[in-house]
mmCIF file of C-alpha atoms and ligand atoms in Angstrom:
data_model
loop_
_atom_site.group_PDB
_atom_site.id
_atom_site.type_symbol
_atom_site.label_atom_id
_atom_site.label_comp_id
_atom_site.label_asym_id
_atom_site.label_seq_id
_atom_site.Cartn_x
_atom_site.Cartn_y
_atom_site.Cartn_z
ATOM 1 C CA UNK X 1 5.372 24.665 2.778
ATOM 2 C CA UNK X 2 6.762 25.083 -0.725
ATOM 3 C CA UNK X 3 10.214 24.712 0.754
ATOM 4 C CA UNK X 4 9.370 21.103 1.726
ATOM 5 C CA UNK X 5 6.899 20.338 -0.987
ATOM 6 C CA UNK X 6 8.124 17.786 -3.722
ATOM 7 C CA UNK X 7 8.795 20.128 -6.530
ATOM 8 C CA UNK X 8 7.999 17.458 -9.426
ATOM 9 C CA UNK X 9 6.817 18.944 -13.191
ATOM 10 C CA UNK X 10 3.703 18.146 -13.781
ATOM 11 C CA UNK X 11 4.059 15.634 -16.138
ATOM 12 C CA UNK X 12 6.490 13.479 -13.812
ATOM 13 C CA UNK X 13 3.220 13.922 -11.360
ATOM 14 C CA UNK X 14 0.986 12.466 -13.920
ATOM 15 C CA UNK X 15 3.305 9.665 -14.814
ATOM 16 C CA UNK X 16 3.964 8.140 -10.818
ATOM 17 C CA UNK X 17 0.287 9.117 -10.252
ATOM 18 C CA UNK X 18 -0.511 6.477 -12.959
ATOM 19 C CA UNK X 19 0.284 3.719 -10.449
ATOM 20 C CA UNK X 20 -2.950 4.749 -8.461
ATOM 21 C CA UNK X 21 -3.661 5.423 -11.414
ATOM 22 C CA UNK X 22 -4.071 9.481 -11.721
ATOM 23 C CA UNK X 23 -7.091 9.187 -13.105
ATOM 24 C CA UNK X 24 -8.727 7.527 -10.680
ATOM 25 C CA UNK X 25 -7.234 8.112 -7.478
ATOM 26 C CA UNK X 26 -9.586 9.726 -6.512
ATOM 27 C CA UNK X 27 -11.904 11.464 -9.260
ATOM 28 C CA UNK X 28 -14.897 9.576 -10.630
ATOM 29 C CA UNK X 29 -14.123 7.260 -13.353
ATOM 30 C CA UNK X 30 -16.517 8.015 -16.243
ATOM 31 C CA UNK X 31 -15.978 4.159 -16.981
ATOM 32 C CA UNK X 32 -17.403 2.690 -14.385
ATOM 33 C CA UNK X 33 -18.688 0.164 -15.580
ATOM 34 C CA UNK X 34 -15.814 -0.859 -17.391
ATOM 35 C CA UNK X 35 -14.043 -1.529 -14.229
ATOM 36 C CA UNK X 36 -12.946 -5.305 -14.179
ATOM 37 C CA UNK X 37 -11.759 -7.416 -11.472
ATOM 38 C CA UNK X 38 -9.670 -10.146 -11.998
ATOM 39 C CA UNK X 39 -9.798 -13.088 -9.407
ATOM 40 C CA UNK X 40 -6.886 -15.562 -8.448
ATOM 41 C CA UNK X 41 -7.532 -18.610 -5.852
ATOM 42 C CA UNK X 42 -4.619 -18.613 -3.691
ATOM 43 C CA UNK X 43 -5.958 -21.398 -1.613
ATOM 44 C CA UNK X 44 -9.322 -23.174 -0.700
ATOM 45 C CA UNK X 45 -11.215 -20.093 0.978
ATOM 46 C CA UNK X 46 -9.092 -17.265 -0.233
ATOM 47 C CA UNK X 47 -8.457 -15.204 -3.413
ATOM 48 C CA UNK X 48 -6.852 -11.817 -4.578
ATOM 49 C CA UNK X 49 -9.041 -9.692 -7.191
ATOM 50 C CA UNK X 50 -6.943 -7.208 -9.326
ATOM 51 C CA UNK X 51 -7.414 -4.952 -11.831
ATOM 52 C CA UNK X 52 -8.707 -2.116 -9.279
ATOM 53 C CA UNK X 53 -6.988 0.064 -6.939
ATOM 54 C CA UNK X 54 -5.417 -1.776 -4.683
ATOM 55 C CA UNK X 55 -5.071 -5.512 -4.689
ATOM 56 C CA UNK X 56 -8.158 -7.333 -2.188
ATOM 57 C CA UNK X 57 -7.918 -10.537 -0.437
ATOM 58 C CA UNK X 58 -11.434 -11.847 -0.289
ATOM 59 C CA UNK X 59 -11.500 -14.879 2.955
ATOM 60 C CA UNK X 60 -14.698 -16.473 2.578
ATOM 61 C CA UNK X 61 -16.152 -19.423 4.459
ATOM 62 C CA UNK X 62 -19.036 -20.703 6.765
ATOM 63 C CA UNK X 63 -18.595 -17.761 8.762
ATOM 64 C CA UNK X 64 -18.868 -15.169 6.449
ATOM 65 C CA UNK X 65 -16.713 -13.083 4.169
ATOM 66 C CA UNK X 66 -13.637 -10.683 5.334
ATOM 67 C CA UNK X 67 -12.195 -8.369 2.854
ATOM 68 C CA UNK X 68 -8.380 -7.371 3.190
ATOM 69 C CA UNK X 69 -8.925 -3.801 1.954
ATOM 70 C CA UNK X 70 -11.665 -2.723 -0.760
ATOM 71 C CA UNK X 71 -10.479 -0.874 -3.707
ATOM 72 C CA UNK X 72 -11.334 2.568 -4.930
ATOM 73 C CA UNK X 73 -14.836 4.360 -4.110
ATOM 74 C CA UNK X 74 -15.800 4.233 -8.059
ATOM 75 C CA UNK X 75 -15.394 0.893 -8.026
ATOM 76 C CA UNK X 76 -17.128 -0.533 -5.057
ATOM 77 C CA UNK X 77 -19.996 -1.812 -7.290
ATOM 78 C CA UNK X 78 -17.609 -3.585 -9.543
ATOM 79 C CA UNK X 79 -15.957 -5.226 -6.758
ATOM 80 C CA UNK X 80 -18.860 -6.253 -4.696
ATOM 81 C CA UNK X 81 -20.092 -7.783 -7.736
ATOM 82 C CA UNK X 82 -16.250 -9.718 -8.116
ATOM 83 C CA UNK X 83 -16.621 -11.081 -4.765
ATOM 84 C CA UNK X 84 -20.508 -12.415 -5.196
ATOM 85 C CA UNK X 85 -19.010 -14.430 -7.883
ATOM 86 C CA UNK X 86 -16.444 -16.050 -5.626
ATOM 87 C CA UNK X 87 -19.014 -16.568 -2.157
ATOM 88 C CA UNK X 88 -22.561 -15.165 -1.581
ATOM 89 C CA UNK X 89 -23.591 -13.224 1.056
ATOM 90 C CA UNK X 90 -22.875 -9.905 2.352
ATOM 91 C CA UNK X 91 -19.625 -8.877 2.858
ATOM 92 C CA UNK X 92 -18.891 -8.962 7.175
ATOM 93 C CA UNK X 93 -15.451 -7.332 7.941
ATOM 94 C CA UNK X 94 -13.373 -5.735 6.380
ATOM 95 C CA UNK X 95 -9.325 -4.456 6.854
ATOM 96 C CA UNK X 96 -8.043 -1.550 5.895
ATOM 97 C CA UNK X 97 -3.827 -2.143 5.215
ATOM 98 C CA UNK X 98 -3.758 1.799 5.631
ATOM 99 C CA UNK X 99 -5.671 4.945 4.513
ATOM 100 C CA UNK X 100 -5.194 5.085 0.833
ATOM 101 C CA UNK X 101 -8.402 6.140 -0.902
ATOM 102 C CA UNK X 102 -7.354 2.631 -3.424
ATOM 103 C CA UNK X 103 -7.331 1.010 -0.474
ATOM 104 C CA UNK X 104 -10.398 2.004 1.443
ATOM 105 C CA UNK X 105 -12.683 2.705 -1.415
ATOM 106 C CA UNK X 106 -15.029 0.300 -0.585
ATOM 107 C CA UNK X 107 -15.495 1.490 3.325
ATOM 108 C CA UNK X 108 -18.911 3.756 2.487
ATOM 109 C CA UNK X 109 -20.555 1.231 0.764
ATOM 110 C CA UNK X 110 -19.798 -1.779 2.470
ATOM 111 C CA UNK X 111 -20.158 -0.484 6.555
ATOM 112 C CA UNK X 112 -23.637 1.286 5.100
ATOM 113 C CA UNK X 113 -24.632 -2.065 4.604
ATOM 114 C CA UNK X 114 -23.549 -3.309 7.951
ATOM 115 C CA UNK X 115 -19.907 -4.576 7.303
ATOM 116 C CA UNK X 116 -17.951 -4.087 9.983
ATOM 117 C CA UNK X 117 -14.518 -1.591 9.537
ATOM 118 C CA UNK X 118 -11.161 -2.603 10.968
ATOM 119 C CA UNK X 119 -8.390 -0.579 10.794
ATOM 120 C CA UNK X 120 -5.012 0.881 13.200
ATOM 121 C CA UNK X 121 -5.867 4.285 14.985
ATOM 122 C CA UNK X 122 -4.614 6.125 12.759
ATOM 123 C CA UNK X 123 -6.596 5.336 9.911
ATOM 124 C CA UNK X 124 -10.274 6.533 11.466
ATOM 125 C CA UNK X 125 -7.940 9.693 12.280
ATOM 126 C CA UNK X 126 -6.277 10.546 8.641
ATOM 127 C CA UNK X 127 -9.809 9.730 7.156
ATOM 128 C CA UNK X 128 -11.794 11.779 9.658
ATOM 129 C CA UNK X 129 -9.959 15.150 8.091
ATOM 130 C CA UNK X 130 -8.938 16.289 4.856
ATOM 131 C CA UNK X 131 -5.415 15.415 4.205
ATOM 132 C CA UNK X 132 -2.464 16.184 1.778
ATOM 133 C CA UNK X 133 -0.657 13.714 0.204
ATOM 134 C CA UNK X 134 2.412 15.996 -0.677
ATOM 135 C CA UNK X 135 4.256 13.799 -3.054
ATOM 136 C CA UNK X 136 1.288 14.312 -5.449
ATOM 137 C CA UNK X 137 0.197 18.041 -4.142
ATOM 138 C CA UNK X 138 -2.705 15.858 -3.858
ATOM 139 C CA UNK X 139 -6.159 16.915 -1.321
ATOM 140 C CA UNK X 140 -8.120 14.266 -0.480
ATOM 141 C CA UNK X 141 -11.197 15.617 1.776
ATOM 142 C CA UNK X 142 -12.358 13.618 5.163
ATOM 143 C CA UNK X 143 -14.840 10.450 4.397
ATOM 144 C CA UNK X 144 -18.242 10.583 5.579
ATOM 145 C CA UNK X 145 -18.984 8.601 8.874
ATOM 146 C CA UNK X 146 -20.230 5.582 7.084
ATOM 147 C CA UNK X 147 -17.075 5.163 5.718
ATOM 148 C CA UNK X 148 -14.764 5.137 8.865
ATOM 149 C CA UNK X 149 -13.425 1.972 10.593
ATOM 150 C CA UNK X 150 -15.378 1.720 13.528
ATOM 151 C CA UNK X 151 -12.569 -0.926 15.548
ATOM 152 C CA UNK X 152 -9.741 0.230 15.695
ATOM 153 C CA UNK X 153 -6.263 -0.571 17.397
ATOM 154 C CA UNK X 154 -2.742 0.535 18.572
ATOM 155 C CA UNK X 155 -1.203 -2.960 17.790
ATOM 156 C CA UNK X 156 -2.663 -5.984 16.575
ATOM 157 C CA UNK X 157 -6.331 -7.391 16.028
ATOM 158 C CA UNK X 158 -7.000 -11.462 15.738
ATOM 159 C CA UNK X 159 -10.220 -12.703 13.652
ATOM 160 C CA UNK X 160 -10.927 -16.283 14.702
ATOM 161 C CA UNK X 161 -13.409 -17.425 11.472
ATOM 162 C CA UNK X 162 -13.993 -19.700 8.781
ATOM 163 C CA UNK X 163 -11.668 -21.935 10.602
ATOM 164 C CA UNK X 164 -8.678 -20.279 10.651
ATOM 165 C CA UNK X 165 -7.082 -17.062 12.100
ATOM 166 C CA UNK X 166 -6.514 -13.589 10.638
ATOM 167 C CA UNK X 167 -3.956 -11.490 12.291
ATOM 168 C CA UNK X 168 -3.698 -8.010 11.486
ATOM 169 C CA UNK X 169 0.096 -6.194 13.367
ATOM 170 C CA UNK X 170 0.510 -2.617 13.075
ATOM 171 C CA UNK X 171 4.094 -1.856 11.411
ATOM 172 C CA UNK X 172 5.213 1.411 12.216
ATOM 173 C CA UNK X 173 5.856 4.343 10.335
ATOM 174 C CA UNK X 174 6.495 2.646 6.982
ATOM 175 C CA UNK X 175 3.953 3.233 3.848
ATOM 176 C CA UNK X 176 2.499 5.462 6.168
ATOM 177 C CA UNK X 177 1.689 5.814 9.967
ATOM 178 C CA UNK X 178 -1.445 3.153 9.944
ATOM 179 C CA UNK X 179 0.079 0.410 8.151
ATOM 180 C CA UNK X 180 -1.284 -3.786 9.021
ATOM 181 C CA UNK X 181 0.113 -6.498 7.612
ATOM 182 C CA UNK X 182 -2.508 -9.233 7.673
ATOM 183 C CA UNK X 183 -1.681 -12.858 8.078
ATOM 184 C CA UNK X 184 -3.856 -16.042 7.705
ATOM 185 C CA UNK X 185 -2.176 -18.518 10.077
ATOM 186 C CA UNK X 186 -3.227 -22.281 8.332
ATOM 187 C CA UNK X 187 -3.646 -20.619 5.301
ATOM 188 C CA UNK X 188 0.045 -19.489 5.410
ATOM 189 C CA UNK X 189 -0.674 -16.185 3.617
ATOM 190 C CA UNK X 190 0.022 -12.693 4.202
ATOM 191 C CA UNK X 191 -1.443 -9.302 2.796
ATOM 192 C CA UNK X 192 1.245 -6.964 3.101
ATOM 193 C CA UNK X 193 -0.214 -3.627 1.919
ATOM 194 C CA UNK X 194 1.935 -1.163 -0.037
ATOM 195 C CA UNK X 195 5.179 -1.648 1.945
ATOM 196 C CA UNK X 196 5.462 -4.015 -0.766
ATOM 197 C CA UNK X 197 4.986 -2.534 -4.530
ATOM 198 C CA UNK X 198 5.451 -5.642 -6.716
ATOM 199 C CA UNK X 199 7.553 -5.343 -9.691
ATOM 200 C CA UNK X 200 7.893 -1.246 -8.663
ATOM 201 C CA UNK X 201 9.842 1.019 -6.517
ATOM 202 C CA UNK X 202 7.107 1.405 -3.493
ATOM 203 C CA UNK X 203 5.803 5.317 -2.640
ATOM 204 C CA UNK X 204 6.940 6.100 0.804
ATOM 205 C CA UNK X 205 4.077 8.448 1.951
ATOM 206 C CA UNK X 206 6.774 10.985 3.962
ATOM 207 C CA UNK X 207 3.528 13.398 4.465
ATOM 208 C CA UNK X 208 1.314 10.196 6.202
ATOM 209 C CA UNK X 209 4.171 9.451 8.363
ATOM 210 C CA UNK X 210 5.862 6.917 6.183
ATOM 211 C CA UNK X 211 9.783 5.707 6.434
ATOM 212 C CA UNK X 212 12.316 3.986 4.349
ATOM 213 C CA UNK X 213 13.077 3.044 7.612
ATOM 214 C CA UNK X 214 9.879 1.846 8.379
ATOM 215 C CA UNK X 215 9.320 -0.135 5.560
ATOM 216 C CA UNK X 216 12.286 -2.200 5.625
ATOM 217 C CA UNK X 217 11.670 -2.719 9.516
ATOM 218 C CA UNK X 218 7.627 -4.158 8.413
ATOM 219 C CA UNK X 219 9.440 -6.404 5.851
ATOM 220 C CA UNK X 220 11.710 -7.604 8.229
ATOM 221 C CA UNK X 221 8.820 -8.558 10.273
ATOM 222 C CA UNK X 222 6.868 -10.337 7.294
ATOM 223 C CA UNK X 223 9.937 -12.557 6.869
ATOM 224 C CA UNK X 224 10.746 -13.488 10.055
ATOM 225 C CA UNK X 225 6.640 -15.183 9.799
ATOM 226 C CA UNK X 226 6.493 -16.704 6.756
ATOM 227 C CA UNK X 227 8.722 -19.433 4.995
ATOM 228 C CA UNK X 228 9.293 -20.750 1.346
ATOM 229 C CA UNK X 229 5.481 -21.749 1.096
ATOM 230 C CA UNK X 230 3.693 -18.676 1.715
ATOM 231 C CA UNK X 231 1.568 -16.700 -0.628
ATOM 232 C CA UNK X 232 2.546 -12.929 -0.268
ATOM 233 C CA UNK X 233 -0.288 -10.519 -1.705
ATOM 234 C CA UNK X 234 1.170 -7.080 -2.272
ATOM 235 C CA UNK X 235 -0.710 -3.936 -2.438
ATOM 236 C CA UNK X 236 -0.038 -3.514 -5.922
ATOM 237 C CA UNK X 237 1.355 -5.857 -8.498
ATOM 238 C CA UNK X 238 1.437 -9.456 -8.935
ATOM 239 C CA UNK X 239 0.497 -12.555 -6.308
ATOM 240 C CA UNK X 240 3.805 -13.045 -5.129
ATOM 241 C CA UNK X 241 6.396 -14.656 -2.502
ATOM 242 C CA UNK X 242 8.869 -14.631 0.541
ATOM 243 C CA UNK X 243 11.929 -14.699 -1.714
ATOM 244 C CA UNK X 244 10.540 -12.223 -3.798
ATOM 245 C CA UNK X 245 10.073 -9.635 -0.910
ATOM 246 C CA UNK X 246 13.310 -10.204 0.616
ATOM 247 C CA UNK X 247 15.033 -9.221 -3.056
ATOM 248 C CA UNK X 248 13.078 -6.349 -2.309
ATOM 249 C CA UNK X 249 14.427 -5.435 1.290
ATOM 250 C CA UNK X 250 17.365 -5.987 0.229
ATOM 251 C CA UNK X 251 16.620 -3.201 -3.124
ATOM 252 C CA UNK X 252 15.407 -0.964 -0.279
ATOM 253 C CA UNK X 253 18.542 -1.414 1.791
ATOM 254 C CA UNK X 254 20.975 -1.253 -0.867
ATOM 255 C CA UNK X 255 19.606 2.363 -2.545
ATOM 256 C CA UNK X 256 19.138 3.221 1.027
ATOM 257 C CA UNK X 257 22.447 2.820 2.087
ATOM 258 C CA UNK X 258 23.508 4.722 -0.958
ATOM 259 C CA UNK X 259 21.580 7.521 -0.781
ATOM 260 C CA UNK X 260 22.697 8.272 2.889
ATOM 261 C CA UNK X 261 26.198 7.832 1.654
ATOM 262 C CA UNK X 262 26.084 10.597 -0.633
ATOM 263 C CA UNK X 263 24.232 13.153 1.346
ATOM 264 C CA UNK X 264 26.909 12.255 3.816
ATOM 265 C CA UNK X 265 29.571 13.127 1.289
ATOM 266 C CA UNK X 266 27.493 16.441 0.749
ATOM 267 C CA UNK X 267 26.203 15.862 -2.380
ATOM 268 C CA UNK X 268 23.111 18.049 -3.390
ATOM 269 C CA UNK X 269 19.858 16.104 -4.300
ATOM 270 C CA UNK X 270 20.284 17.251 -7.988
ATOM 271 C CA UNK X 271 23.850 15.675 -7.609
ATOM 272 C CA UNK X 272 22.622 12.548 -6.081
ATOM 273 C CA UNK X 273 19.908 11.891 -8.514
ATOM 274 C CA UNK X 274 22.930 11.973 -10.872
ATOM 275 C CA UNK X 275 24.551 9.310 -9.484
ATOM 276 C CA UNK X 276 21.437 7.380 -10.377
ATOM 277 C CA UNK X 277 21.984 5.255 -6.925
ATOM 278 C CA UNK X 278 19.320 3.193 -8.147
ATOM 279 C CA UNK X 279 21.029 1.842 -11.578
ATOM 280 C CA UNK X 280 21.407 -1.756 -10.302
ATOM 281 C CA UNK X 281 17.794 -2.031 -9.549
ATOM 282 C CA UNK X 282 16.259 -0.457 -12.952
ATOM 283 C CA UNK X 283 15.629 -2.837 -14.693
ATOM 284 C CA UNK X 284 13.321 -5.115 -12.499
ATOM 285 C CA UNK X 285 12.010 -2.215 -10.602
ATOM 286 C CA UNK X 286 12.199 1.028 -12.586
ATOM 287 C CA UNK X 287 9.687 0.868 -15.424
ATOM 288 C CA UNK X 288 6.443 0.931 -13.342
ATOM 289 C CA UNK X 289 4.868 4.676 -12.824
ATOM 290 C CA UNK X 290 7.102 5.276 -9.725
ATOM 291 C CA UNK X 291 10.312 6.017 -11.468
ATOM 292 C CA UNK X 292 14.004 6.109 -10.038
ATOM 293 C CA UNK X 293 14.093 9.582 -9.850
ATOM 294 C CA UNK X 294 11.312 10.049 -7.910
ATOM 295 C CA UNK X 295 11.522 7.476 -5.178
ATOM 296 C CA UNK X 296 15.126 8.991 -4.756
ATOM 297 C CA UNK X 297 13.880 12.235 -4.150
ATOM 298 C CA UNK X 298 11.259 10.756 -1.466
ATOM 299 C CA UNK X 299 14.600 8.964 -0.627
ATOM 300 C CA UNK X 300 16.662 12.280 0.001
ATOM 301 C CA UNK X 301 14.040 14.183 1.749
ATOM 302 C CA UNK X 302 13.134 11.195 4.285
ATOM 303 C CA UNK X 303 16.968 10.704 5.433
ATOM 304 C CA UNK X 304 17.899 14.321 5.528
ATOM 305 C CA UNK X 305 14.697 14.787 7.359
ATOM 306 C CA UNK X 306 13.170 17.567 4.655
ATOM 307 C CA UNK X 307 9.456 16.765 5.395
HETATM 308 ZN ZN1 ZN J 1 -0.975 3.298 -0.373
#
């Protein structure tokens, strides 16, 4: 295990874990109540609250409300409380993007109170048992029942509400192995999870199944459905848009290619991180908490196969 495990010092651990952020993915937050949401309209019946974990698309209408993912656990309160302010009533589905506890937070409290959980297969499986997230050395123990999607799906799921349709397509292998990107089809807006980090090098989650690979394959997808008009919500960072993520495939591609070149030449990962294959890119996506060096070394051990 140590042989594959991402040998990081700690404080490089502390510093990417600050995108989730470290201290509250996913130990109590003595602040609770501190905890702020910050709400955006993107259109008529939908908006994007940030400020938690991840970022949550709230679709609200006659038919109820749908959340796209629901923050960390500590914060469920806080957020429940965001999205009263923008519709009332009780929250009725909601969609995990994948099993990230800043992602699924939100899963107790909402399905105790009758929400219904949607999610990919293997969502209900990673949160059914303890897993590892070995980029972080981090344990995150199994999620009581109440907390577990209770649909779930190989492929894609449709939600015909509020006068549109949500679609929800599996993308495989890329943040991790349970991965939706969730469309509204009128609303022309899509939820792409984290195989989309705005403004940041993404996390490739190599010990949930994820794949450089993977993720440029999901973007891929997400462009070839969208157009100059639509709103693209990342799972972390800023409201953004089409050309925006395709600057981004093409960030992925580019340090991709790179990388592979080098361990091709039979350069050592010590010697590749020298190289600094990512020096083109710093400056728009090196200064958030994933830095260069890391999300080369997630780089090296995905394409040389060093799980
Ligand atoms: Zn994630």
């Amino acid at each position: 295990m140590s042989q594959i495990s991402l040998r990081f010092p700690l404080l490089l651990a502390a510093a990417i874990f600050a995108w989730f952020p470290v201290a509250t993915w996913p130990q109590p937050v003595p602040q609770e109540s501190k905890a702020e949401f910050h709400a955006q309209q993107l259109r008529p019946d939908l908006h994007v609250l940030t400020g938690g974990g991840g970022n949550v698309a709230v679709w609200s209408g006659p038919d109820g409300i749908v959340l796209v993912d629901d923050s960390l656990e500590q914060l469920s309160p806080a957020l429940l409380e965001a999205v009263a302010r923008i519709a009332p009533g009780a929250v009725r589905f909601v969609v995990n993007t994948h099993w990230h506890p800043d992602h699924t937070g939100g899963n107790e409290r909402i399905g105790r109170a009758g929400g219904v959980l949607l999610a990919h297969d293997n969502v209900r499986a990673r949160m059914r048992e303890p897993q590892f997230v070995e980029a972080y050395e981090l344990d995150v123990p199994a999620s009581p029942e109440a907390a577990l999607p209770i649909i779930t799906f190989a492929d894609a799921v449709a939600l015909h509400l509020n006068g549109d349709q949500l679609l929800a397509s599996h993308v495989v292998a890329a943040h991790t192995d349970g991965d939706l990107v969730v469309s509204w089809e009128e609303a022309n807006v899509v939820h792409v999870g984290d195989v989309f980090y705005n403004g940041a090098y993404p996390f490739i989650d190599l010990s949930s199944g994820g794949s450089l690979a993977g993720m440029v394959a999901a973007i891929e997808l997400v462009l070839a459905r969208t157009d100059g008009r639509t709103i693209v919500i990342p799972g972390h960072g800023a409201v953004s848009n089409r050309a925006e993520l395709a600057a981004y495939r093409d960030m992925l591609v580019a340090v991709g290619r790179r990388v592979r070149e080098l361990i091709e030449q039979g350069r050592s990962e010590d010697e590749i991180l020298a190289a600094r294959p990512t020096e083109e890119f710093d400056e728009r996506y090196g200064k958030g908490p994933m830095n260069p060096d890391t999300f080369v070394r997630i780089l090296y051990r995905d394409l040389t196969g060093r799980r």
